[in-house]
Coordinates of C-alpha atoms in Angstrom, one line a residue:
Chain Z
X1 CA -0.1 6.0 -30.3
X2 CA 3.1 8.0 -31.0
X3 CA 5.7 5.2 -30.4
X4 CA 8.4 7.1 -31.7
X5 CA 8.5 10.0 -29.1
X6 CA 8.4 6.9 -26.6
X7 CA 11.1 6.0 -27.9
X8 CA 12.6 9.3 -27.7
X9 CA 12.0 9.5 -24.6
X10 CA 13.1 6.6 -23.2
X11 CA 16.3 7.9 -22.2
X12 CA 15.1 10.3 -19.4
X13 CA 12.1 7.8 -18.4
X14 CA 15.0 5.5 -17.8
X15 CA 17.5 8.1 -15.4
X16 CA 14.1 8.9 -14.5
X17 CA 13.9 5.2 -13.0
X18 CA 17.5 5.3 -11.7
X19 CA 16.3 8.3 -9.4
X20 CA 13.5 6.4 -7.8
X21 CA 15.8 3.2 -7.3
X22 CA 18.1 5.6 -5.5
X23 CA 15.1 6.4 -3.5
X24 CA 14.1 3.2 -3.0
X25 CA 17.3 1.5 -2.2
X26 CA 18.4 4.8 0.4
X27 CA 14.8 4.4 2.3
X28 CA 15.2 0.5 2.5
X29 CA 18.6 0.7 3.7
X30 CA 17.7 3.2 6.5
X31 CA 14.3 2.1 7.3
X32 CA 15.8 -1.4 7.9
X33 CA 18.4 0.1 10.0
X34 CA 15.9 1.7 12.0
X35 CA 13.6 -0.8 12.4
X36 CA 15.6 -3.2 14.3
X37 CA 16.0 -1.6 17.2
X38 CA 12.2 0.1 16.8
X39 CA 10.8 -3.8 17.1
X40 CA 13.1 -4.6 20.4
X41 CA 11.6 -1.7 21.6
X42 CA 8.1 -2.5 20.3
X43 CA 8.1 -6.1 22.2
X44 CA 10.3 -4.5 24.8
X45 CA 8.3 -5.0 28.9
X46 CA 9.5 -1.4 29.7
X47 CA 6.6 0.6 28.9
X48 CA 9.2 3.5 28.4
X49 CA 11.0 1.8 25.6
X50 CA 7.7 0.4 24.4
X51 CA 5.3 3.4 24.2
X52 CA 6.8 5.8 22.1
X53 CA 7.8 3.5 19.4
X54 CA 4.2 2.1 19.4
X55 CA 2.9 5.8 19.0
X56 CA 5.2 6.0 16.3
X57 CA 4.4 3.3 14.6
X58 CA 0.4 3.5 14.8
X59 CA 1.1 7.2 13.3
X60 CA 3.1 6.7 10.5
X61 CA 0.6 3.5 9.5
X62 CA -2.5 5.5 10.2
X63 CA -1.8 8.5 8.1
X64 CA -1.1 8.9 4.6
X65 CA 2.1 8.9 2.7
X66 CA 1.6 12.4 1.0
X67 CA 0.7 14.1 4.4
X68 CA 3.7 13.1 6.0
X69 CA 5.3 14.0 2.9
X70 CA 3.9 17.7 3.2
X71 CA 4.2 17.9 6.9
X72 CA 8.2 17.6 6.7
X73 CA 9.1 19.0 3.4
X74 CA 6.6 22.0 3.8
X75 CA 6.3 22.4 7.7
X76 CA 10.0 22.3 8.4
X77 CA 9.2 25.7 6.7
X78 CA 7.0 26.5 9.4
X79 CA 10.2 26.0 11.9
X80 CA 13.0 27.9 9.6
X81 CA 14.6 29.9 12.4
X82 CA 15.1 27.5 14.5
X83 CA 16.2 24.8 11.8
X84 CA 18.7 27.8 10.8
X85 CA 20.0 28.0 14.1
X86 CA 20.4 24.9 14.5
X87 CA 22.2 24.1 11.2
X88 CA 19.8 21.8 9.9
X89 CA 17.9 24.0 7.3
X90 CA 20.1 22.8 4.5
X91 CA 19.0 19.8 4.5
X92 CA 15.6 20.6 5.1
X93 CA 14.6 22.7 2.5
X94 CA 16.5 20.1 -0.6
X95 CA 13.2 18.0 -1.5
X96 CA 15.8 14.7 -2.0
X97 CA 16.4 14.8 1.0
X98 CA 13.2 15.3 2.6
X99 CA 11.7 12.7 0.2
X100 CA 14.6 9.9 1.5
X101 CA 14.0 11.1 5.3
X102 CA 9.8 10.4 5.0
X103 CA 9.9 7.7 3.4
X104 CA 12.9 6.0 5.3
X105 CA 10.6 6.8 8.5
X106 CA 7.4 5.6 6.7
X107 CA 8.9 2.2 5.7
X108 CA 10.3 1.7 9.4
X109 CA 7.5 1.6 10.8
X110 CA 6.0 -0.7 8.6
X111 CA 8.9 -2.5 8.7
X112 CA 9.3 -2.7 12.5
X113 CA 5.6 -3.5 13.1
X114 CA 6.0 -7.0 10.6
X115 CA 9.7 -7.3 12.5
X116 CA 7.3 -7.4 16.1
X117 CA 4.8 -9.9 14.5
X118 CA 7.9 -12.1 13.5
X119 CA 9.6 -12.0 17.2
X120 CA 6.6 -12.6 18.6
X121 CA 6.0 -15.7 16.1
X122 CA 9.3 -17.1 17.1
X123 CA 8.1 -20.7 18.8
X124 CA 8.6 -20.0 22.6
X125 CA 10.6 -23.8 22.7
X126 CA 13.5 -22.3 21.2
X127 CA 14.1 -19.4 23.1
X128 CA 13.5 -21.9 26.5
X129 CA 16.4 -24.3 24.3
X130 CA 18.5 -21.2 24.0
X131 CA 18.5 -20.3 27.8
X132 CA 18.8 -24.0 29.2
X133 CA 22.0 -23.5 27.2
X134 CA 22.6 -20.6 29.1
X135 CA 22.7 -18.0 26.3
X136 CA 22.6 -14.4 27.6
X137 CA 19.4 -11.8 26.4
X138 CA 21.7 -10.2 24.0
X139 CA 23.1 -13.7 22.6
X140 CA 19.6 -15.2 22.3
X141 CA 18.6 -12.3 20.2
X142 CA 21.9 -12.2 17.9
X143 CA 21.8 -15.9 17.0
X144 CA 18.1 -17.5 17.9
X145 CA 15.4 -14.9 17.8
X146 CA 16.3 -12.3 15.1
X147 CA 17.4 -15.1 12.3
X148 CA 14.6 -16.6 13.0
X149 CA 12.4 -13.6 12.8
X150 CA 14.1 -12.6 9.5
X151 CA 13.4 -15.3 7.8
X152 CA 9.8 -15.4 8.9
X153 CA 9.5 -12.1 7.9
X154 CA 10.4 -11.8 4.8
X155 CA 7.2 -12.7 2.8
X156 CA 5.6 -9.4 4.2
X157 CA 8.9 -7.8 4.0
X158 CA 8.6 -8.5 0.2
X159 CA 5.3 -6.8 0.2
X160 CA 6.8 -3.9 2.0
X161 CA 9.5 -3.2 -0.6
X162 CA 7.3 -3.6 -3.3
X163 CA 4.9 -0.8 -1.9
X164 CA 8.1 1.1 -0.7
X165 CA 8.9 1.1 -4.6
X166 CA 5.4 2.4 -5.9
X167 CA 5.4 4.9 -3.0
X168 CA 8.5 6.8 -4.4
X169 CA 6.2 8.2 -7.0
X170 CA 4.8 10.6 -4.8
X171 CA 7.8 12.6 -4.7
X172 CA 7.1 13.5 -8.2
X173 CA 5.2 16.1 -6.2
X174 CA 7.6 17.7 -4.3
X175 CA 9.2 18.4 -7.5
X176 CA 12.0 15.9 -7.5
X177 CA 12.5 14.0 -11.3
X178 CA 12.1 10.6 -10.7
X179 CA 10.1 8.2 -12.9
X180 CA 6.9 9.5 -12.5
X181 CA 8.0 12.9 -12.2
X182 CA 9.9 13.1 -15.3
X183 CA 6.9 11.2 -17.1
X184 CA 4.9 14.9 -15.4
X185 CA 7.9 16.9 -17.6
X186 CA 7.2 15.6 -20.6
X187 CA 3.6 15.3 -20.6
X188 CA 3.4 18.9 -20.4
X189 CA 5.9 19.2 -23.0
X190 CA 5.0 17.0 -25.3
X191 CA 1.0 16.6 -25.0
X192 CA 1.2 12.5 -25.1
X193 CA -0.4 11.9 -22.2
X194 CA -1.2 8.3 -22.5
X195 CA 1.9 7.1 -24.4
X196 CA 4.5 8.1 -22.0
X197 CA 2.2 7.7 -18.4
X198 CA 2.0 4.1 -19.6
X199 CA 5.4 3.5 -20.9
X200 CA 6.5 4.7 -17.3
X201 CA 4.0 2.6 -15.7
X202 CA 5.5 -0.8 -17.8
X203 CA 8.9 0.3 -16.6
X204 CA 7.3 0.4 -13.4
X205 CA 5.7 -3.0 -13.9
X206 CA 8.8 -4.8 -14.9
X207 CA 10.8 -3.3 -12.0
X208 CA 7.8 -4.6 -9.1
X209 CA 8.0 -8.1 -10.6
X210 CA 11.9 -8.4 -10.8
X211 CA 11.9 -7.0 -7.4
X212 CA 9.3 -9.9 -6.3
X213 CA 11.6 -12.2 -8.6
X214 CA 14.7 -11.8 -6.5
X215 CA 13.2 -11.4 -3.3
X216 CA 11.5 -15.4 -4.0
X217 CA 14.7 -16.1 -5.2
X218 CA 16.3 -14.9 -1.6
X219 CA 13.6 -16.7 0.4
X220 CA 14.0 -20.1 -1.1
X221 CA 17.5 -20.0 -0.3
X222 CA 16.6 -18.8 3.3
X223 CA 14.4 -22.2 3.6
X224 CA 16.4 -24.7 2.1
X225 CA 16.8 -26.3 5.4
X226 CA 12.6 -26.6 6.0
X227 CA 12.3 -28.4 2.2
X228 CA 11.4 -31.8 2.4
X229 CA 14.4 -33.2 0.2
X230 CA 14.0 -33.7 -3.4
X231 CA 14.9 -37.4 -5.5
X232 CA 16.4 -38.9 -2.4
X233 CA 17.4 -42.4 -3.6
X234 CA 15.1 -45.0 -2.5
X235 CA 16.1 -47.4 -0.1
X236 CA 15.5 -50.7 -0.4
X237 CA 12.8 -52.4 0.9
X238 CA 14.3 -54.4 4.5
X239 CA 10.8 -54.4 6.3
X240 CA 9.9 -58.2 7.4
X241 CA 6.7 -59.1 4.5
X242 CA 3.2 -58.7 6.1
X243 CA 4.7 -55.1 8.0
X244 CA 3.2 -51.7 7.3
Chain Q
X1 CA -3.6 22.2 23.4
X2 CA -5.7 23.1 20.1
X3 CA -4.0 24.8 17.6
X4 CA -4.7 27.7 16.5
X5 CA -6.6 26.9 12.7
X6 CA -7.7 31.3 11.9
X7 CA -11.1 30.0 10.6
X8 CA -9.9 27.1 8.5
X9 CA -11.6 24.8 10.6
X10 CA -14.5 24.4 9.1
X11 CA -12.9 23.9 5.5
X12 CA -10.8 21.0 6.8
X13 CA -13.9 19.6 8.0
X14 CA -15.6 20.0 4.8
X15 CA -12.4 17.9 2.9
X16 CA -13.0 15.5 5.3
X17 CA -16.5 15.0 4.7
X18 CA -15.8 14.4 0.4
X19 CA -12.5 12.1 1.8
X20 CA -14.8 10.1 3.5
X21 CA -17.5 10.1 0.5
X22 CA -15.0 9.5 -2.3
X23 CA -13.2 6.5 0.3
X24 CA -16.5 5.0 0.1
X25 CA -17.9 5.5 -3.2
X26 CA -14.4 3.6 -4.2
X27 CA -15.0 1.2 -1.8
X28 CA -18.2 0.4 -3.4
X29 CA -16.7 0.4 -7.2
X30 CA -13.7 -1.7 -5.3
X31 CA -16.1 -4.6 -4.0
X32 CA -18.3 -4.8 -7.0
X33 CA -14.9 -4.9 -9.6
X34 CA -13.7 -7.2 -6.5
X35 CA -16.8 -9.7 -6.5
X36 CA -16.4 -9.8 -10.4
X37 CA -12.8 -10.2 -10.6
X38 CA -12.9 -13.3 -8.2
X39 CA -15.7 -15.0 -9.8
X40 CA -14.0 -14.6 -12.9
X41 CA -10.6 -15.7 -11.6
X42 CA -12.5 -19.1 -10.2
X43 CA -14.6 -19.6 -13.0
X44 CA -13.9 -22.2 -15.7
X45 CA -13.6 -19.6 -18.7
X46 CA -10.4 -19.4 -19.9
X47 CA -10.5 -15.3 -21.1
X48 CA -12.2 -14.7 -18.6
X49 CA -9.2 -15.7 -16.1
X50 CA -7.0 -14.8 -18.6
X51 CA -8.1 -10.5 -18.4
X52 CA -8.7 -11.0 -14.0
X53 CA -5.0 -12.4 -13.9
X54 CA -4.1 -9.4 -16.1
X55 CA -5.8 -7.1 -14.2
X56 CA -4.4 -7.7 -10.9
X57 CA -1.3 -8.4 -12.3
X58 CA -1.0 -4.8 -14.2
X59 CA -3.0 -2.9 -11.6
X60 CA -0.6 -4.1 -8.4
X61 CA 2.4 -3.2 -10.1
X62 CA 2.3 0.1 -10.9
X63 CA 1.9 2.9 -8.3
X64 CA -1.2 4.2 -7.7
X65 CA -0.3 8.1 -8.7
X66 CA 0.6 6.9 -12.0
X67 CA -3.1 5.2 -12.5
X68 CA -4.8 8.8 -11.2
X69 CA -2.8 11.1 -13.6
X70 CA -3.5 8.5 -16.8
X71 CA -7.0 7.8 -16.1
X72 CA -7.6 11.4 -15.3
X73 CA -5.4 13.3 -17.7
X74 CA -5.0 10.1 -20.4
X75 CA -8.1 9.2 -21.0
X76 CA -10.0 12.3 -22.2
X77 CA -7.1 12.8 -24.6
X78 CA -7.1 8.8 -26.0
X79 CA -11.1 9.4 -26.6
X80 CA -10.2 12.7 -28.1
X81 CA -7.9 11.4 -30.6
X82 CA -9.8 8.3 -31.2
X83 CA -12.5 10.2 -32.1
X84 CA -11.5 13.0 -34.1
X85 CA -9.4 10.2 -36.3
X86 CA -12.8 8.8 -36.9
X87 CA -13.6 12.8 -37.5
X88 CA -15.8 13.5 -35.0
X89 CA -14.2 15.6 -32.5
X90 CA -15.3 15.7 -28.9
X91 CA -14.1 17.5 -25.8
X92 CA -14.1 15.8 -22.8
X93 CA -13.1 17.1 -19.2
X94 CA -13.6 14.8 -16.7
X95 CA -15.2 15.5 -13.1
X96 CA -12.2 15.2 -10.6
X97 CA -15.0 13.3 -8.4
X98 CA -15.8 11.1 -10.7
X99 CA -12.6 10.0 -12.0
X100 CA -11.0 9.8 -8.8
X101 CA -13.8 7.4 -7.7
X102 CA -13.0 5.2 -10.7
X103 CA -9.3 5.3 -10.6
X104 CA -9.6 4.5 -7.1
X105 CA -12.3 1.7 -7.4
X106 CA -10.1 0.2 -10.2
X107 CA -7.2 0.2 -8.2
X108 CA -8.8 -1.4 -5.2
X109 CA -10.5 -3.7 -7.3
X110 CA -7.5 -5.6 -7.9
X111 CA -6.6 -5.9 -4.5
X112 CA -10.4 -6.7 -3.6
X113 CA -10.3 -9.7 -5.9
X114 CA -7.7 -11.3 -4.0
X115 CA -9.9 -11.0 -1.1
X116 CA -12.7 -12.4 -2.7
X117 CA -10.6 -15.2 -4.5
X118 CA -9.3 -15.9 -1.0
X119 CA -12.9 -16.1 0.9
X120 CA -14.5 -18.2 -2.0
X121 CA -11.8 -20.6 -2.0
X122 CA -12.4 -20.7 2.2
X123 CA -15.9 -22.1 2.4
X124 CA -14.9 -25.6 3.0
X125 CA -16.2 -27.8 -0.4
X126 CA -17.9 -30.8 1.8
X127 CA -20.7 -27.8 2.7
X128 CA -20.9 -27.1 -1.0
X129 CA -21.3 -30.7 -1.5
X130 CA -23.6 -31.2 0.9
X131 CA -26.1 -28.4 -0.1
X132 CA -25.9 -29.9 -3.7
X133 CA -26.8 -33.7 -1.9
X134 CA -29.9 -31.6 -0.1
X135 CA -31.0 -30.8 -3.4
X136 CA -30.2 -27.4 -4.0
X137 CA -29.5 -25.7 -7.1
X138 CA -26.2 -24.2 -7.9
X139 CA -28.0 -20.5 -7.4
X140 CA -29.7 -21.3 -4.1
X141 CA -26.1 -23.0 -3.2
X142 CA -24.6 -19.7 -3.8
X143 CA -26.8 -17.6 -2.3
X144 CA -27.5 -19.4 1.2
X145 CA -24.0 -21.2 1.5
X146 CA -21.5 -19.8 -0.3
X147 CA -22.4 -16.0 -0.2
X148 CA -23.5 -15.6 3.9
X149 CA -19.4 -17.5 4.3
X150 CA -17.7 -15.5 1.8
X151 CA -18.8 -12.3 4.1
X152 CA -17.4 -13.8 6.9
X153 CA -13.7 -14.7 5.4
X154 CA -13.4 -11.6 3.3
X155 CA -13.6 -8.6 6.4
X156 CA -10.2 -9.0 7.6
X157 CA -9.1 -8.4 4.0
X158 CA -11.4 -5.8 3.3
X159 CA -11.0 -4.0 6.1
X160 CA -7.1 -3.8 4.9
X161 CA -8.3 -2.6 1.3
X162 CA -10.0 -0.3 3.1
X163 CA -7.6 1.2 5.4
X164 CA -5.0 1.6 2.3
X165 CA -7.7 3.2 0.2
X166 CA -8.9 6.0 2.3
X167 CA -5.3 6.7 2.7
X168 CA -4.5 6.9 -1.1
X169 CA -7.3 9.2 -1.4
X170 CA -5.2 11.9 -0.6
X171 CA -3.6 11.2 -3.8
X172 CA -6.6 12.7 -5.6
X173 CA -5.8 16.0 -4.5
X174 CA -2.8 16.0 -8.1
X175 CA -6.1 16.5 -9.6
X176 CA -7.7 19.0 -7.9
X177 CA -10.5 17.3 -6.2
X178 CA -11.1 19.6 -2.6
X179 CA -11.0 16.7 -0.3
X180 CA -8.9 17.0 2.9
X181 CA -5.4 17.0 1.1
X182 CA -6.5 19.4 -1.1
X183 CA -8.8 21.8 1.3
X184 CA -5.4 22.0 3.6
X185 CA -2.9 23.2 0.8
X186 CA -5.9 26.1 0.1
X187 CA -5.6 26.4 4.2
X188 CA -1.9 26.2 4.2
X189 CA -1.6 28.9 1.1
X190 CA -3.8 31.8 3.0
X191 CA -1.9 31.1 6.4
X192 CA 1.6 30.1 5.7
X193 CA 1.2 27.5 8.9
X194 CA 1.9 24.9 6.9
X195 CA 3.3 22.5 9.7
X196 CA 0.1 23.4 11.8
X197 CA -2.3 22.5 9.1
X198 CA -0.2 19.2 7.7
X199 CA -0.6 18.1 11.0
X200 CA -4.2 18.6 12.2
X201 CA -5.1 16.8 9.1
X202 CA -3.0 13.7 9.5
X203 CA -4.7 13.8 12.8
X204 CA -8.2 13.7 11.3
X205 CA -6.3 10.6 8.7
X206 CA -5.8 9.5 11.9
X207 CA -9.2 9.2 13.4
X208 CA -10.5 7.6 10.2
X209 CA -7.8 4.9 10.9
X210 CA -9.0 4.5 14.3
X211 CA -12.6 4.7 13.9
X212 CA -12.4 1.9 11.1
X213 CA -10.2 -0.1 13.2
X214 CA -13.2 0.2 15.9
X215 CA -15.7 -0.8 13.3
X216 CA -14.0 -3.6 11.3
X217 CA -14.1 -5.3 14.8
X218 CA -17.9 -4.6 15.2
X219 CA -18.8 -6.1 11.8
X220 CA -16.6 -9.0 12.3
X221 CA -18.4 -9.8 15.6
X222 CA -21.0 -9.5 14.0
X223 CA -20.6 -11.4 10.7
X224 CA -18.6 -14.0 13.4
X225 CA -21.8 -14.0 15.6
X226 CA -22.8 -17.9 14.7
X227 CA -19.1 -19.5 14.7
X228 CA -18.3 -21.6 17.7
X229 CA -14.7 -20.9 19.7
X230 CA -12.2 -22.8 21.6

């Protein structure tokens, strides 16, 4: 082991890291965007709204990450002119933002598909409550359904960030310097393979589990109201003797 | 409504046949690892628990890619050094196959032993009980009770270890392995189609998804086939 050139290197390993949280946190905040009105679509009765987003969905689950990777960062190449003519190829050909535009599209769909499992799960009394009441669609969505479906969805959501995060390594191969890729950099520069792919993969490890840390933190808040309540007082005893 | 592939075809088709061979090979590695991991996690040895919990601790938090390049490129170099400290150098270059099966199976393993962990924990304890009343001994417990059960509760959960594995195996083509990914960058260099080729193989991704989907609910009728439903 050659902890000193660890050490060394822990500076880029670390603006390494801050790439792929930029990553991360972009994707998440655009995939979540997205997914929102994906999952109304998803549940939607129109088979016009819910077609299409069910096709996109069931692709970008069924294939892997580093294909749709390739197919936009490589075959927008295919489509140059037109991209061109349309104004788009500057975008297209940086690898950044190809890298934020898959994966933002990657974690939508798995993001709207838990968000449809979570609408769906929302107990059918409620939404009946919500209507005697005479809530309209679009208020019983705002204030019953979708906190509702939040907060039951954001165990697997949890899961979902967490693979988000590990799935930003990938575009270490589309050349772009994040953890993993600057760990590739100085591997070949330095020959010490196993010393610097593991440091990265402990900086990796203690990112996943501050990320899982939080997000437990965020859900027990989100439940305080389903707790049974803790060192309540006890009352005193006023049941006539010889009564359960 | 086919694309035109110039010839390639038949070299996609060939990746997909090694995809499909190194998806299962890993499987395999993935169960086994999984079956060991579990029993060790619900076992009453306290190291034993001690290196599963580290396992799947370590392994789930730190992206698969990572795992491929050190187990392929780290390895060979840490036995290198090891050795020729003790002044006996080696060389070692590892198969692509092979180590991408093990990273793969490693990596899977983890996630299997939750599975595993899960489906023992699932068989309901008053059947365990009552087997030992009959007079059976803890082996003959396992293997008629426990074991037959333990199928049963673990497909779901396999059959997601499954669908994320033959996806990751795509990540084996960063070391040169000529499965699918790999086979279409070969197809994509001669014909500069890129898009075209990208896409006829996340197609063929695609069908594996779909075709396992179809299976996992064959064998879960059939492991299913003896449980009553309401």
């Amino acid at each position: 082991m050659n902890l000193a050139l660890v050490l060394d290197s822990l500076p880029q390993l670390l603006s390494g890291l801050l790439v792929t949280l930029e990553i991360t946190a972009w994707a998440l905040a655009l995939g979540l965007a997205a997914s929102i009105p994906l999952a109304l679509m998803r549940v939607s009765t129109n088979p016009v709204l819910r077609l299409p987003v069910f096709g996109f969905i069931f692709y970008f689950r069924g294939t892997p990450l580093l294909v749709q990777l390739f197919l936009i960062y490589y075959g927008s190449g295919q489509f140059r002119p037109e991209l061109e003519a349309l104004g788009l190829w500057v975008y297209f050909r940086e690898p950044y933002f190809c890298a934020v535009l898959t994966l933002t599209l990657n974690t939508a769909a798995y993001t709207a598909e838990i968000l449809r499992g979570s609408i769906q799960a929302v107990p059918f009394g409620e939404i009946e409550a919500a209507r005697a009441c005479g809530m309209s669609r679009g208020l019983l969505y705002r204030r019953i359904i979708l906190p509702k479906a939040f907060r039951l969805a954001l165990p697997a959501y949890s899961n979902e960030v967490v693979f988000l995060f590990q799935a930003t390594s990938l575009v270490s191969i589309i050349t772009l310097l994040d953890l993993t890729g600057v760990a590739r950099v100085m591997v070949a520069r330095t020959f010490a393979v196993y010393e610097l792919y593991i440091a990265a993969g402990l900086l990796y490890l203690a990112c996943t589990y501050l990320i899982l840390w939080v997000l437990r933190k965020v859900e027990y808040r989100l439940s305080g109201h389903l707790r049974p309540r803790e060192a309540e007082p006890a009352r005193p005893d006023l049941s006539p003797a010889g009564l359960p | 409504m086919l694309p035109d592939l110039r010839g390639y075809g038949w070299m996609l088709w060939e990746g997909l046949q090694l995809t499909l061979l190194v998806g299962l090979a890993s499987l395999l590695l993935a169960i086994l690892l999984g079956l060991l991991g579990a029993w060790a996690k619900l076992g009453a040895s306290r190291i034993a628990r001690g290196i599963a919990g580290t396992y799947t601790t370590v392994v789930r938090g730190v992206p698969e890619l990572l795992l491929i390049l050190l187990v392929f490129y780290g390895t060979p170099t840490l036995i290198q050094n090891t050795a020729a400290r003790w002044g006996t150098p080696v060389y070692i270059n590892l198969d692509p196959f092979v180590s991408g099966v093990l990273t793969l199976g490693f990596i899977y393993g983890a996630f299997a032993t939750e599975v595993f962990r899960g489906a023992f924990l699932a068989v309901p304890p008053g059947q365990i009980e009552a087997a030992r009343a009959c007079g059976m001994s803890r082996h003959l417990t396992f293997r008629r009770i426990v074991l037959p059960q333990v199928w049963r509760f673990a497909l779901p959960g396999l059959g997601n270890v499954w669908m994320v594995l033959i996806k990751a195996t795509a990540l084996i083509s960063v070391i040169q392995l000529d499965e699918l990914m790999r086979k279409t960058q070969i197809a994509v260099g001669a014909t500069k189609l890129p898009f075209t080729f990208y896409f006829v193989a996340s197609l063929m991704y695609l069908g594996i998804t779909v075709a396992s989907m179809l299976l996992q609910q064959r064998f879960e009728a059939m492991a299913n086939r003896g449980v009553r439903r309401a």
